[in-house]
PDB file of C-alpha atoms in Angstrom:
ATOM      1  CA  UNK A   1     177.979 150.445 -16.834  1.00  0.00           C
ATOM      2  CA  UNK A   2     181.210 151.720 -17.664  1.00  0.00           C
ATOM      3  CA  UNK A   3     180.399 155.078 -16.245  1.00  0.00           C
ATOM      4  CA  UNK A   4     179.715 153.505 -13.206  1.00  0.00           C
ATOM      5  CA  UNK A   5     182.541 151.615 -13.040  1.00  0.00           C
ATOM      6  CA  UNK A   6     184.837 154.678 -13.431  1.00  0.00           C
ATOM      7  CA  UNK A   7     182.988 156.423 -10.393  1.00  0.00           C
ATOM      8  CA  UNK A   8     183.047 153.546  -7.918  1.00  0.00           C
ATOM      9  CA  UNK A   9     186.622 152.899  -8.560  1.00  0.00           C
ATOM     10  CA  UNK A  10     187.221 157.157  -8.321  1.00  0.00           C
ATOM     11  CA  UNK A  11     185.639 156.244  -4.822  1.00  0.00           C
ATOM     12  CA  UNK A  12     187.452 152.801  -4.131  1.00  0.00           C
ATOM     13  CA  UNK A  13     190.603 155.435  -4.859  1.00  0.00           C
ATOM     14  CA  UNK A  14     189.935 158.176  -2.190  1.00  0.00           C
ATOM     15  CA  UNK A  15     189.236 155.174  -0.293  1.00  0.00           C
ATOM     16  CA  UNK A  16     192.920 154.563  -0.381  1.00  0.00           C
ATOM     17  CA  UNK A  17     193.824 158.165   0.085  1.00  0.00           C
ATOM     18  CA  UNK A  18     192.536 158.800   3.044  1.00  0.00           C
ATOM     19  CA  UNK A  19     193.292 155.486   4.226  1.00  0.00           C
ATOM     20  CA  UNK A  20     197.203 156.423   3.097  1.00  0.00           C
ATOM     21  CA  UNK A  21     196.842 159.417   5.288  1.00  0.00           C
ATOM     22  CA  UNK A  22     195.108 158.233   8.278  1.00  0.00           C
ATOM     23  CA  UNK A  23     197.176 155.487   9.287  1.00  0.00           C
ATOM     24  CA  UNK A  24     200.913 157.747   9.682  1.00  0.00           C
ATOM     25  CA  UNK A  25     198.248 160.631  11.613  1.00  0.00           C
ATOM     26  CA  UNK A  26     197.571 157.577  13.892  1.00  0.00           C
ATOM     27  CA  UNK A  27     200.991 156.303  14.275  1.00  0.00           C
ATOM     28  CA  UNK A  28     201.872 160.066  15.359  1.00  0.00           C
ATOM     29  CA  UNK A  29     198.455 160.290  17.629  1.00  0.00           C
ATOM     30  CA  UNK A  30     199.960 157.226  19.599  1.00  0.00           C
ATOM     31  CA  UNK A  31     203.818 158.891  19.370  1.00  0.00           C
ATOM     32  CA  UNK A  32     202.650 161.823  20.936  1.00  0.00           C
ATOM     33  CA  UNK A  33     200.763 160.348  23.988  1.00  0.00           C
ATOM     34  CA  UNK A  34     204.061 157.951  24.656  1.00  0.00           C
ATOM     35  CA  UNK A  35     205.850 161.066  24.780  1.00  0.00           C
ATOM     36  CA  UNK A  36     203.229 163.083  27.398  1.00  0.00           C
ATOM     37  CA  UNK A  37     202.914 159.716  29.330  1.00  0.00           C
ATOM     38  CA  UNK A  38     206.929 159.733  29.278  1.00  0.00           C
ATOM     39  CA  UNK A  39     207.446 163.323  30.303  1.00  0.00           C
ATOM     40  CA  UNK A  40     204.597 163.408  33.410  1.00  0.00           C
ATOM     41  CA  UNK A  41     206.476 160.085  34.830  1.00  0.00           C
ATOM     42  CA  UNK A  42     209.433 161.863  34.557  1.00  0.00           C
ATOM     43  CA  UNK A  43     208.451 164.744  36.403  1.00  0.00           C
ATOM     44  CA  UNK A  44     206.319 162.714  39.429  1.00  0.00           C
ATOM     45  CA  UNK A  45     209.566 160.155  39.908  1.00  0.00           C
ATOM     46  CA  UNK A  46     212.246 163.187  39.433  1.00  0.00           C
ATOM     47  CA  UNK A  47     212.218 166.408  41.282  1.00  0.00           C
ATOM     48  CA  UNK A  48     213.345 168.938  38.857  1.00  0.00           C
ATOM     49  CA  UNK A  49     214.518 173.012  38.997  1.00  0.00           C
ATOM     50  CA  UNK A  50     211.476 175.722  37.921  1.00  0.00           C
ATOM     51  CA  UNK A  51     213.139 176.703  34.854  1.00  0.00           C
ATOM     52  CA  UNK A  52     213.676 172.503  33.726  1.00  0.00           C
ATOM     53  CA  UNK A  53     209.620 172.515  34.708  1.00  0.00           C
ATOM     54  CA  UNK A  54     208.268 175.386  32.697  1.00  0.00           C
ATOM     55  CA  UNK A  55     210.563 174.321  29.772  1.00  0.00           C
ATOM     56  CA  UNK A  56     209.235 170.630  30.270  1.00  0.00           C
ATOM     57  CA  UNK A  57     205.358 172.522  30.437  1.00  0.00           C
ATOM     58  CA  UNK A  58     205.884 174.248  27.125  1.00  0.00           C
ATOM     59  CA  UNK A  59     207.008 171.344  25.563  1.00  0.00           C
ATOM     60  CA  UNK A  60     204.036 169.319  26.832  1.00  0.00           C
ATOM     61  CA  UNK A  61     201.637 172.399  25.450  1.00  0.00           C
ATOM     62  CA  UNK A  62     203.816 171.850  21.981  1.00  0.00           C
ATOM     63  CA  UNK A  63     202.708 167.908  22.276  1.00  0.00           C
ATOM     64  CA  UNK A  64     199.178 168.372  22.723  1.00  0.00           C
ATOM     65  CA  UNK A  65     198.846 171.407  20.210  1.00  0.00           C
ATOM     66  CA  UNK A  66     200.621 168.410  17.641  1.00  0.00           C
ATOM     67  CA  UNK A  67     198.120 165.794  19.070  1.00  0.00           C
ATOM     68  CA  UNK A  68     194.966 167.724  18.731  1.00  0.00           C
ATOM     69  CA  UNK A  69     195.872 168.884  15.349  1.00  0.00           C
ATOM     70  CA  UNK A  70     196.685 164.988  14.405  1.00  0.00           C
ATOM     71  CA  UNK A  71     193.736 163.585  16.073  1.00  0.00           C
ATOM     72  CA  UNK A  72     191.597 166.032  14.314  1.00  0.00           C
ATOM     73  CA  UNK A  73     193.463 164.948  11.062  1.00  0.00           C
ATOM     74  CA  UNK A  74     192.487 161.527  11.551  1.00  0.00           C
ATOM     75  CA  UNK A  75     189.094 162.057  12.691  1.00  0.00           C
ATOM     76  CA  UNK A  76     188.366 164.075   9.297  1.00  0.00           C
ATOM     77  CA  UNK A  77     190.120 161.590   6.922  1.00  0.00           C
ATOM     78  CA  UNK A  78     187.835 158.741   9.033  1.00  0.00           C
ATOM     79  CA  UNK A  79     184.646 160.217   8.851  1.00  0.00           C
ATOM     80  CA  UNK A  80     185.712 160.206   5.042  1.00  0.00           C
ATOM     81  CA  UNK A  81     185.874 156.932   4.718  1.00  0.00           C
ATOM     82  CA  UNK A  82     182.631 155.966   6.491  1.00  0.00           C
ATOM     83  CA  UNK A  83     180.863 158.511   4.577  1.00  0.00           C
ATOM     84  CA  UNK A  84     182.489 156.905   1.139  1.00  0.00           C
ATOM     85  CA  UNK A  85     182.009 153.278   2.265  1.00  0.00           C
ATOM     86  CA  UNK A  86     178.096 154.106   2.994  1.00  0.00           C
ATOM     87  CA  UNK A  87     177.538 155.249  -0.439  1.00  0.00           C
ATOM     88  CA  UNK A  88     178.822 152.848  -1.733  1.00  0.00           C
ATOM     89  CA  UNK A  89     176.947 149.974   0.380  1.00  0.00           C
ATOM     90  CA  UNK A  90     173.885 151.857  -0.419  1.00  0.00           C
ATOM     91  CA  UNK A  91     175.117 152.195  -4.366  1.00  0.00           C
ATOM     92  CA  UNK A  92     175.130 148.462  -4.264  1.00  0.00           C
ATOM     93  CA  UNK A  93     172.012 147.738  -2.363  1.00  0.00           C
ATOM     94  CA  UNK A  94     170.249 150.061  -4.724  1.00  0.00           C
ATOM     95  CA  UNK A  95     171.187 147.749  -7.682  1.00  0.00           C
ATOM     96  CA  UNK A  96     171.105 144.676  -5.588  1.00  0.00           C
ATOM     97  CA  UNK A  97     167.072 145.923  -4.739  1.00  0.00           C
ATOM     98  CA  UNK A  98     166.220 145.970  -9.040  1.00  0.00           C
ATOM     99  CA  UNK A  99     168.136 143.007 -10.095  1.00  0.00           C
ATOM    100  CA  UNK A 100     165.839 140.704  -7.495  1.00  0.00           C
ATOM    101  CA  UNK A 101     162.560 142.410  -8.520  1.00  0.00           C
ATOM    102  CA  UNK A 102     163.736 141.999 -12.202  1.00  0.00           C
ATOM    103  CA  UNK A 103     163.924 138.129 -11.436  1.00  0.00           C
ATOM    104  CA  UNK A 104     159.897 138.622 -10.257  1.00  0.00           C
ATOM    105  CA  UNK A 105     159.737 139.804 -14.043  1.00  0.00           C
ATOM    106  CA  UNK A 106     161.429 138.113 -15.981  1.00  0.00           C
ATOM    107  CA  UNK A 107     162.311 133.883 -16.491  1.00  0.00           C
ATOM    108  CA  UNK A 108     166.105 133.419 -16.898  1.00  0.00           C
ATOM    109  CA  UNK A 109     167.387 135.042 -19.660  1.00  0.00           C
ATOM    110  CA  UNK A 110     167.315 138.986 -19.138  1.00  0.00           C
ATOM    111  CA  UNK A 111     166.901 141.201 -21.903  1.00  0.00           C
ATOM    112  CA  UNK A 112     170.346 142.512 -24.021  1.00  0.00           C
ATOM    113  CA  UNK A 113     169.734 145.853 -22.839  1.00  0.00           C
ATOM    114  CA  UNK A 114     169.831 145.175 -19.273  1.00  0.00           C
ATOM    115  CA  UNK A 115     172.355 142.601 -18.888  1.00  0.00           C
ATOM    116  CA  UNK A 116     174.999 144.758 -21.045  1.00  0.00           C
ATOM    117  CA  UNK A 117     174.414 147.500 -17.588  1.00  0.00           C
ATOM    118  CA  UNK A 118     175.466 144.761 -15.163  1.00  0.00           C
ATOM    119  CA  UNK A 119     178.415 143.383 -13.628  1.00  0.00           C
ATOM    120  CA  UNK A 120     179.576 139.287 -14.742  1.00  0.00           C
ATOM    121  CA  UNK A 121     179.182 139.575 -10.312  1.00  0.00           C
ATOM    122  CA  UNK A 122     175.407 140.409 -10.848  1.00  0.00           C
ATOM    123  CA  UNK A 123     174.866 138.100 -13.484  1.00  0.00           C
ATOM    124  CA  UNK A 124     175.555 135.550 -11.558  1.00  0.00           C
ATOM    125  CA  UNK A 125     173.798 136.864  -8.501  1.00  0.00           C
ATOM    126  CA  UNK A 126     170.446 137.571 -10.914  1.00  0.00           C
ATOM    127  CA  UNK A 127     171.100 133.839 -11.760  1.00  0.00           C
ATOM    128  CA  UNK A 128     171.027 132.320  -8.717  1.00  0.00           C
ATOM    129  CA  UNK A 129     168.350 134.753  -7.336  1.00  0.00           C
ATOM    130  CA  UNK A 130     166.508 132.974 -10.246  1.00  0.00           C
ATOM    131  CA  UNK A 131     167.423 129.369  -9.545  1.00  0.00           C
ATOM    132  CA  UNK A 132     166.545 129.900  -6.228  1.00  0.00           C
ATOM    133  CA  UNK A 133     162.705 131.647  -6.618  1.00  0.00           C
ATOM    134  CA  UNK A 134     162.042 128.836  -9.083  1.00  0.00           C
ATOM    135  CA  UNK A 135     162.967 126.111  -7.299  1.00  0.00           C
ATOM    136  CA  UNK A 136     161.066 127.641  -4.288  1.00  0.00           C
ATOM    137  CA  UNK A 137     157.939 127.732  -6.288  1.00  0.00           C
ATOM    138  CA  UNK A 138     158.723 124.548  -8.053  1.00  0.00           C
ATOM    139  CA  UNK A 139     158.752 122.820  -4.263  1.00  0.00           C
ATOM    140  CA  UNK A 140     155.310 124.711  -3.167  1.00  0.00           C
ATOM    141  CA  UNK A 141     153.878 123.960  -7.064  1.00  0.00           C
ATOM    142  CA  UNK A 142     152.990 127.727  -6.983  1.00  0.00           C
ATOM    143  CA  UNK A 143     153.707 130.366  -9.099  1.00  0.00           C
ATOM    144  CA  UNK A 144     154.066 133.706  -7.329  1.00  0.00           C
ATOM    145  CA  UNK A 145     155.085 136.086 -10.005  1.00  0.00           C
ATOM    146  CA  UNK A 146     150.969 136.012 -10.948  1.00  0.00           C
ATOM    147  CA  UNK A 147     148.271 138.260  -9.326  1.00  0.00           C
ATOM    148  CA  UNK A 148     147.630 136.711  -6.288  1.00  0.00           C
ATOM    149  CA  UNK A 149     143.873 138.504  -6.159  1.00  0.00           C
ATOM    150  CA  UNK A 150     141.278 135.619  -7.237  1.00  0.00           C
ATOM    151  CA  UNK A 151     139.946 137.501 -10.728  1.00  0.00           C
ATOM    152  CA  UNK A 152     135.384 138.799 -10.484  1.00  0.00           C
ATOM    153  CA  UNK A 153     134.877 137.575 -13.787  1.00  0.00           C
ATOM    154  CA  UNK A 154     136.823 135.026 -15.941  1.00  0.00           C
ATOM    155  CA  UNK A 155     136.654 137.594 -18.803  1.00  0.00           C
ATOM    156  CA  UNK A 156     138.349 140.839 -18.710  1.00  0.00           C
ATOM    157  CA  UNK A 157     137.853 143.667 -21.175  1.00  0.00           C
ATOM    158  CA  UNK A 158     140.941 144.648 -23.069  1.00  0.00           C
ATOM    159  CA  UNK A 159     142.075 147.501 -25.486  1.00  0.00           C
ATOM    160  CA  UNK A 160     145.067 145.992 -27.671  1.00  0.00           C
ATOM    161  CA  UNK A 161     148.165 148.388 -27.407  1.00  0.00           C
ATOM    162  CA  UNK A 162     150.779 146.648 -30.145  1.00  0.00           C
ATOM    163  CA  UNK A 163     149.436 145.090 -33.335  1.00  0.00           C
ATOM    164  CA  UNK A 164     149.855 141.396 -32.347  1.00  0.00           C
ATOM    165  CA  UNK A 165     148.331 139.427 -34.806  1.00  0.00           C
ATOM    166  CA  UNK A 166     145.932 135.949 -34.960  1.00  0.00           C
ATOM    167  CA  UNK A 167     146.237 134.039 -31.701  1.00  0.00           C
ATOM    168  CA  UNK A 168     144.693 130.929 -30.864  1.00  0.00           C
ATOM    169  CA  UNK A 169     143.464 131.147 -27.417  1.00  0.00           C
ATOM    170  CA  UNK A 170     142.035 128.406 -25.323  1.00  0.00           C
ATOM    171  CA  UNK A 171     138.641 129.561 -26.767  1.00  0.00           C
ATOM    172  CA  UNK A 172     139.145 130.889 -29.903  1.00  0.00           C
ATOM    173  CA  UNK A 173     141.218 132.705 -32.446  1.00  0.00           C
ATOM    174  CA  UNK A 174     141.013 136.494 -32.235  1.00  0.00           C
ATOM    175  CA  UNK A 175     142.912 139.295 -33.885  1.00  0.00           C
ATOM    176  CA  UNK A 176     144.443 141.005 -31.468  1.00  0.00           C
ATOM    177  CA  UNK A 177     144.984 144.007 -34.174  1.00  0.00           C
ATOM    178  CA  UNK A 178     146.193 147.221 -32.511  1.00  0.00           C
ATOM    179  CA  UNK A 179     143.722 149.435 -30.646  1.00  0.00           C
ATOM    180  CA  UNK A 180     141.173 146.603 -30.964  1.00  0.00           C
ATOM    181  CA  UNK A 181     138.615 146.052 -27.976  1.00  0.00           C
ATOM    182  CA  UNK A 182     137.369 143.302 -27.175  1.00  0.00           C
ATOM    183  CA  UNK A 183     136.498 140.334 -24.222  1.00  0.00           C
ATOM    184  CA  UNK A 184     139.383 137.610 -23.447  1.00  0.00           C
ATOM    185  CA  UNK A 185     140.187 134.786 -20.532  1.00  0.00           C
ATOM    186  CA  UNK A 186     141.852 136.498 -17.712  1.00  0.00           C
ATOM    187  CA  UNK A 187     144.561 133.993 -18.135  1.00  0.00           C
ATOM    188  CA  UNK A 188     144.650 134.147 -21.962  1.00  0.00           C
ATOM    189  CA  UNK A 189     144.994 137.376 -21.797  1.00  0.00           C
ATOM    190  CA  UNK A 190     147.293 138.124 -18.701  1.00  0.00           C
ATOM    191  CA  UNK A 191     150.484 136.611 -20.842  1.00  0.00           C
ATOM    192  CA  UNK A 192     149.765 139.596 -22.857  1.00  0.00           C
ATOM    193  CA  UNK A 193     149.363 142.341 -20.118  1.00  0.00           C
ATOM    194  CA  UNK A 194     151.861 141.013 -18.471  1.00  0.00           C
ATOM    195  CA  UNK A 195     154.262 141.323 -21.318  1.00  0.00           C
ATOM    196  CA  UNK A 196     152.769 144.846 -21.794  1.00  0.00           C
ATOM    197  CA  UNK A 197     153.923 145.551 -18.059  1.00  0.00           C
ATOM    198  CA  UNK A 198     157.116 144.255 -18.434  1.00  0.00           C
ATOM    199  CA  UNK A 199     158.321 146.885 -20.775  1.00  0.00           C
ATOM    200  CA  UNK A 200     157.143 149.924 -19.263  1.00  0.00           C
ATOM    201  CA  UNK A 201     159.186 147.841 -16.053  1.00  0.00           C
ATOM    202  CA  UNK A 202     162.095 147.154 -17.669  1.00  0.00           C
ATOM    203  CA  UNK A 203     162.877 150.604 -18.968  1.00  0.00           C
ATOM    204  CA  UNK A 204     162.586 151.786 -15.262  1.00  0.00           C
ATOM    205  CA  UNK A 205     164.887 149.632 -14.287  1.00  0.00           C
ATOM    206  CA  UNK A 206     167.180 150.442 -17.475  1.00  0.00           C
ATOM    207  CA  UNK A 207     167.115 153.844 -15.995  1.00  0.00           C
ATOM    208  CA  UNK A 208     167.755 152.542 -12.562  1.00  0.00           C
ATOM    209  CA  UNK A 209     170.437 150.822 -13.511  1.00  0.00           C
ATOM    210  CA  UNK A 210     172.047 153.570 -15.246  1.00  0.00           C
ATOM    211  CA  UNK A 211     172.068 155.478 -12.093  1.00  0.00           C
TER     212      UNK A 211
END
């Protein structure tokens, strides 16, 4: 995650720019209208010569010329910053998004490769994400992370993918010997498709992650 790291604090840093260049632009917006406010106040309470009026009119152009430039100063270097700060919500929510579906996936121990891409802040958020889901499931005695579909047929055909070895299942003890065919229990079975899934999953969300 370091990579990452380096690029939301590059962001978190023009962050601070702009916010280091904004806030004098807006000290200056609010300068200039004191001084407009100041000089048309002047001019309705005093009565003043032609030549004191057009020199007080081309100052007042040179105000606004300075206050348009500032306020469009400020109004770039804001839109900066609201552009920046949406990416970055979004950059979190993204990663936010595939750390709760990983806790659909997984129990609560998360495999090496895809806690050493997160944050000691996520890994505590995937943890109580966790704790929570359990203990919601725990109180309704359901499990939810299994396919909610009721199954045809109790037996499913499977082709076996990774040479496993002798299992004992709940009705016998097969050999589930790579690229092997055969009839188990749907829920003898599912541990193993499930654990199939799981990788194909997890390296999407390795890749997410690395995003």
């Amino acid at each position: 995650m370091h990579k990452q790291n380096d690029l939301f604090a590059q962001v978190l840093e023009e962050c601070e720019g702009h916010l280091l260049h904004l806030q004098p632009l807006m000290r200056k917006i609010q300068e200039h209208e004191n001084k407009l406010k100041d000089k048309r106040r002047s001019e309705d309470e005093v009565e003043i010569s032609e030549d004191e009026r057009r020199k007080s009119e081309a100052e007042k152009v040179i105000l606004q010329t300075a206050l348009k430039s500032d306020q469009f100063g400020a109004l770039v270097h804001h839109l900066s910053l609201v552009r920046n700060k949406r990416c970055l919500m979004a950059y979190i929510y993204n990663r936010a998004e595939v750390i709760r579906s990983l806790g659909w996936m997984v129990d609560s121990v998360l495999p090496a490769e895809i806690e050493e891409k997160l944050s000691s802040t996520e890994k505590e958020y995937f943890k109580n994400h966790v704790a929570t889901l359990q203990s919601y499931m725990s109180e309704l005695d359901l499990h939810l992370t299994v396919d909610m579909v009721p199954p045809k047929d109790p037996y499913i055909k499977v082709r076996v993918l990774d040479d496993i070895g002798e299992v004992a299942l709940s009705d016998q003890v097969a050999n589930l010997a790579r690229h092997a065919i055969m009839f188990l229990r749907r829920t003898d079975a599912e541990q193993y498709i499930t654990q199939g899934g799981q990788k194909q999953r997890m390296l999407r969300f390795q890749y997410s992650l690395d995003i």
